[in-house]
Amino acid sequence: MLPAAEVDVSGGWDVVVRYTAGRSKAHGFTLRQAFLATVKSAVGPAVLYMPRGFEEGGLAFSLGMLLLSFGLFGLGATRLLECWAIHGRSYSGLMGKAFGNKGVYVCRITIVLQQCGICLTYVIFIATNGRELWAYWTGAYPTLATCCALQLLVLVPLSWIRDMQTFATTNLIANALILYSLIVLAYHATTTIVNSPPASLDSLPLFNRDSFYLFVGTSAFVYEGSAALVVPLQAATKRGQRADFPKMYVRTCAGIIGMYICFGALNWIAYG
């Protein structure tokens, strides 16, 4: 484990980072394993929303927002890793080092609010897709509020489970389904464009003034899995390879954002 002077133990997140960093001396991730963990944390259901996001923002605005959000994320991530390399603390620990106890409380409140926002987004996302499927199968169209409420019958009991390893198998299945969806949708979008190319791209607006603001949140939401794991992944990487982690991390996230852009634009062009 790290020496006590290197670690802040004022909160749970700091304890997690201390434990992970301690294990990384003897075991730890190789850079390749860290790369795979980065991909796993960054690629989630948000990518399936990209085509709709491009429709909401327009092509030019969506591209600009994704590039801007990546620039801000990359800058913040590299600065966090630089701080961690010096102090060896977690998010709340670094905030405490910079601003004292007030910084710790602000960090924890921000984390809670962020996670609440992400969970709420997924509840609405699942309810919207479930409602569309139900309408396709039965012709009935339940309200969005009803679909959200029905999810609580499943989500509330699941929230009682404290050991996250319990979800290892279901997470693996979910990742496989996301990959399958990406391949199928990309294939059908490509064949649609090849077999029935759009007569003109002029009908696809560069800027959608009616709903562009919705994509501002979407461009930040794509990092919901990455932001929480920047420091823990660095801490879990083998000590001899940690110097190369920031460069690998930023390049990997850049490639993922490029994939998001291609997937969103491809499906938007194919289906409008």
XYZ file of C-alpha atoms in Angstrom:
272
model
C 0.000 0.000 0.000
C 1.036 3.602 -0.455
C 2.565 5.363 2.544
C 0.056 7.174 4.696
C 1.535 10.550 3.740
C 0.646 9.961 0.116
C -3.003 9.133 0.665
C -5.997 11.000 1.997
C -8.361 8.661 3.829
C -11.098 11.189 4.513
C -13.601 9.473 2.271
C -14.591 6.245 0.612
C -13.242 7.184 -2.808
C -9.791 7.806 -1.295
C -9.833 4.398 0.352
C -10.702 2.793 -2.988
C -7.825 4.553 -4.739
C -5.417 3.650 -1.937
C -6.457 -0.009 -2.152
C -6.223 -0.078 -5.940
C -2.887 1.698 -6.027
C -1.499 -0.668 -3.437
C -2.529 -3.693 -5.425
C -1.052 -2.224 -8.585
C 2.489 -2.499 -7.190
C 2.324 -6.249 -7.115
C -0.190 -6.841 -9.851
C -1.692 -3.897 -11.687
C -2.763 -3.366 -15.256
C -0.417 -3.521 -18.172
C -0.873 -0.667 -20.619
C -2.837 -2.995 -22.907
C -5.158 -3.995 -20.078
C -5.586 -0.334 -19.162
C -6.482 0.353 -22.790
C -9.174 -2.341 -22.746
C -10.512 -1.041 -19.426
C -10.647 2.479 -20.896
C -12.623 1.252 -23.899
C -14.989 -0.688 -21.655
C -15.610 2.343 -19.453
C -16.046 4.793 -22.333
C -18.216 2.869 -24.791
C -21.760 2.550 -23.515
C -25.371 2.931 -24.575
C -24.787 6.646 -25.237
C -23.283 5.753 -28.611
C -26.645 4.354 -29.731
C -28.175 7.778 -29.137
C -25.698 9.583 -31.407
C -27.827 9.487 -34.589
C -30.706 11.150 -32.732
C -28.239 13.583 -31.227
C -27.027 14.599 -34.686
C -30.634 15.193 -35.661
C -31.153 17.408 -32.609
C -28.048 19.504 -33.114
C -27.411 19.461 -36.838
C -24.217 18.172 -38.442
C -21.961 21.205 -37.955
C -23.121 21.987 -34.425
C -22.889 18.344 -33.327
C -19.363 17.959 -34.681
C -18.291 21.206 -33.063
C -19.767 20.309 -29.680
C -18.185 16.851 -29.652
C -14.770 18.286 -30.500
C -15.154 21.037 -27.893
C -16.304 18.627 -25.202
C -13.418 16.276 -25.994
C -10.944 19.148 -25.771
C -12.269 20.123 -22.345
C -12.386 16.510 -21.180
C -8.857 15.774 -22.403
C -7.498 18.899 -20.733
C -9.226 18.095 -17.451
C -8.147 14.452 -17.524
C -4.478 15.216 -18.148
C -4.437 17.847 -15.397
C -6.030 15.408 -12.961
C -3.428 12.775 -13.797
C -0.629 15.287 -13.305
C -2.006 16.112 -9.860
C -2.422 12.437 -9.004
C 1.188 11.734 -9.992
C 2.298 14.237 -7.342
C -0.178 13.634 -4.519
C -1.557 10.123 -5.134
C -5.093 11.019 -4.039
C -8.589 10.514 -5.452
C -10.942 13.198 -6.722
C -12.140 14.297 -3.308
C -8.621 13.964 -1.927
C -7.215 16.277 -4.597
C -10.010 18.785 -4.004
C -9.254 18.624 -0.288
C -5.585 19.253 -0.957
C -6.437 22.311 -3.060
C -9.395 23.795 -1.158
C -9.622 22.027 2.186
C -12.765 20.369 3.563
C -15.018 22.628 1.511
C -13.412 21.253 -1.640
C -14.057 17.694 -0.468
C -17.742 18.427 0.134
C -18.127 20.207 -3.218
C -16.513 17.272 -5.011
C -18.747 14.709 -3.320
C -21.893 16.737 -3.984
C -20.877 17.125 -7.637
C -20.295 13.382 -7.967
C -23.691 12.589 -6.444
C -25.470 15.083 -8.712
C -23.651 13.773 -11.759
C -24.595 10.191 -10.989
C -28.219 11.184 -10.326
C -28.313 12.918 -13.697
C -26.827 9.906 -15.464
C -29.266 7.490 -13.797
C -32.216 9.733 -14.656
C -31.057 9.935 -18.269
C -30.876 6.161 -18.530
C -34.332 5.744 -16.981
C -35.788 8.062 -19.624
C -33.714 6.442 -22.381
C -34.908 2.941 -21.478
C -38.513 4.106 -21.044
C -38.533 5.776 -24.464
C -37.177 2.711 -26.244
C -39.413 0.359 -24.273
C -42.461 2.426 -25.144
C -41.592 2.316 -28.846
C -41.180 -1.465 -28.716
C -44.459 -1.923 -26.855
C -46.261 0.266 -29.382
C -44.749 -1.751 -32.241
C -45.816 -5.084 -30.737
C -49.262 -4.191 -29.410
C -50.305 -0.898 -30.986
C -50.799 0.610 -27.520
C -48.780 3.675 -26.606
C -48.265 4.030 -22.825
C -47.155 7.335 -21.356
C -43.496 7.984 -20.679
C -44.246 8.469 -16.969
C -45.829 5.009 -16.792
C -42.801 3.395 -18.425
C -40.461 5.190 -16.015
C -42.525 4.123 -13.003
C -42.586 0.478 -14.108
C -38.780 0.447 -14.170
C -38.723 1.187 -10.458
C -40.148 -2.279 -9.809
C -36.837 -3.651 -11.083
C -34.388 -0.862 -10.292
C -35.256 -0.433 -6.609
C -34.577 -4.091 -5.639
C -31.373 -4.032 -7.708
C -30.178 -0.972 -5.802
C -30.188 -3.057 -2.609
C -27.319 -5.185 -3.940
C -24.068 -3.840 -2.450
C -21.504 -6.102 -4.141
C -20.927 -4.773 -7.667
C -19.236 -8.039 -8.686
C -22.744 -9.498 -8.704
C -23.343 -7.642 -11.974
C -20.176 -8.866 -13.706
C -22.041 -11.344 -15.908
C -24.893 -8.994 -16.763
C -22.391 -6.231 -17.589
C -20.609 -8.596 -19.953
C -23.909 -9.463 -21.640
C -24.785 -5.770 -21.904
C -21.431 -4.961 -23.524
C -21.911 -7.791 -26.000
C -25.381 -6.494 -26.895
C -24.044 -2.970 -27.405
C -21.333 -4.294 -29.717
C -23.896 -6.361 -31.610
C -26.152 -3.320 -31.989
C -23.295 -1.188 -33.284
C -22.325 -3.761 -35.899
C -25.903 -4.345 -37.077
C -26.831 -0.672 -37.237
C -23.595 0.335 -38.962
C -23.992 -2.480 -41.503
C -27.583 -1.627 -42.360
C -26.833 2.106 -42.519
C -23.949 1.458 -44.905
C -25.976 -0.823 -47.179
C -28.852 1.695 -47.158
C -26.556 4.502 -48.288
C -24.907 2.317 -50.952
C -28.150 0.904 -52.360
C -30.276 4.038 -52.005
C -27.953 7.014 -51.739
C -29.634 10.222 -50.631
C -30.379 12.544 -53.520
C -28.980 15.482 -51.577
C -27.563 16.218 -48.172
C -29.130 19.660 -48.204
C -32.142 18.287 -46.357
C -29.872 17.482 -43.403
C -29.387 20.773 -41.549
C -25.994 21.919 -40.333
C -27.630 23.640 -37.371
C -30.999 22.804 -35.847
C -32.148 25.943 -34.082
C -35.177 24.214 -32.562
C -33.332 21.613 -30.505
C -29.576 22.258 -30.731
C -29.350 22.890 -26.987
C -30.282 19.269 -26.283
C -27.031 18.128 -27.855
C -25.002 20.226 -25.421
C -25.958 17.771 -22.682
C -25.489 14.799 -25.003
C -21.922 15.864 -25.832
C -21.097 15.823 -22.099
C -23.036 12.616 -21.421
C -20.730 10.578 -23.679
C -18.041 10.807 -20.966
C -20.237 9.508 -18.157
C -18.258 6.278 -17.906
C -14.818 7.756 -18.546
C -14.833 10.674 -16.130
C -15.242 8.550 -13.016
C -12.350 6.219 -13.884
C -9.539 8.526 -15.008
C -7.719 8.458 -11.670
C -8.598 4.863 -10.604
C -7.304 3.468 -13.918
C -4.065 5.404 -13.571
C -3.685 4.135 -10.006
C -4.318 0.546 -11.108
C -1.673 0.629 -13.870
C 1.711 -0.921 -13.146
C 4.113 1.619 -11.739
C 6.632 1.226 -14.562
C 4.007 1.994 -17.220
C 2.131 4.849 -15.533
C 4.126 7.528 -17.371
C 2.641 6.319 -20.661
C -0.930 6.105 -19.384
C -2.059 9.736 -19.944
C -1.028 9.713 -23.600
C -2.680 6.324 -24.156
C -5.830 7.428 -22.346
C -6.312 10.637 -24.328
C -5.599 8.926 -27.659
C -7.999 6.107 -26.846
C -10.771 8.547 -25.920
C -10.067 10.510 -29.125
C -10.510 7.326 -31.155
C -13.755 6.542 -29.339
C -15.118 10.032 -30.028
C -14.150 9.586 -33.678
C -16.137 6.345 -33.721
C -19.099 8.135 -32.120
C -18.985 10.805 -34.826
C -18.791 8.274 -37.659
C -21.586 6.138 -36.225
C -23.882 9.083 -35.554
C -23.322 10.757 -38.919
C -23.607 7.481 -40.841
C -26.971 6.539 -39.374
C -28.282 10.089 -39.589
C -27.436 10.286 -43.285
C -28.951 6.856 -43.927
C -32.230 7.318 -42.080
C -32.577 11.074 -41.620
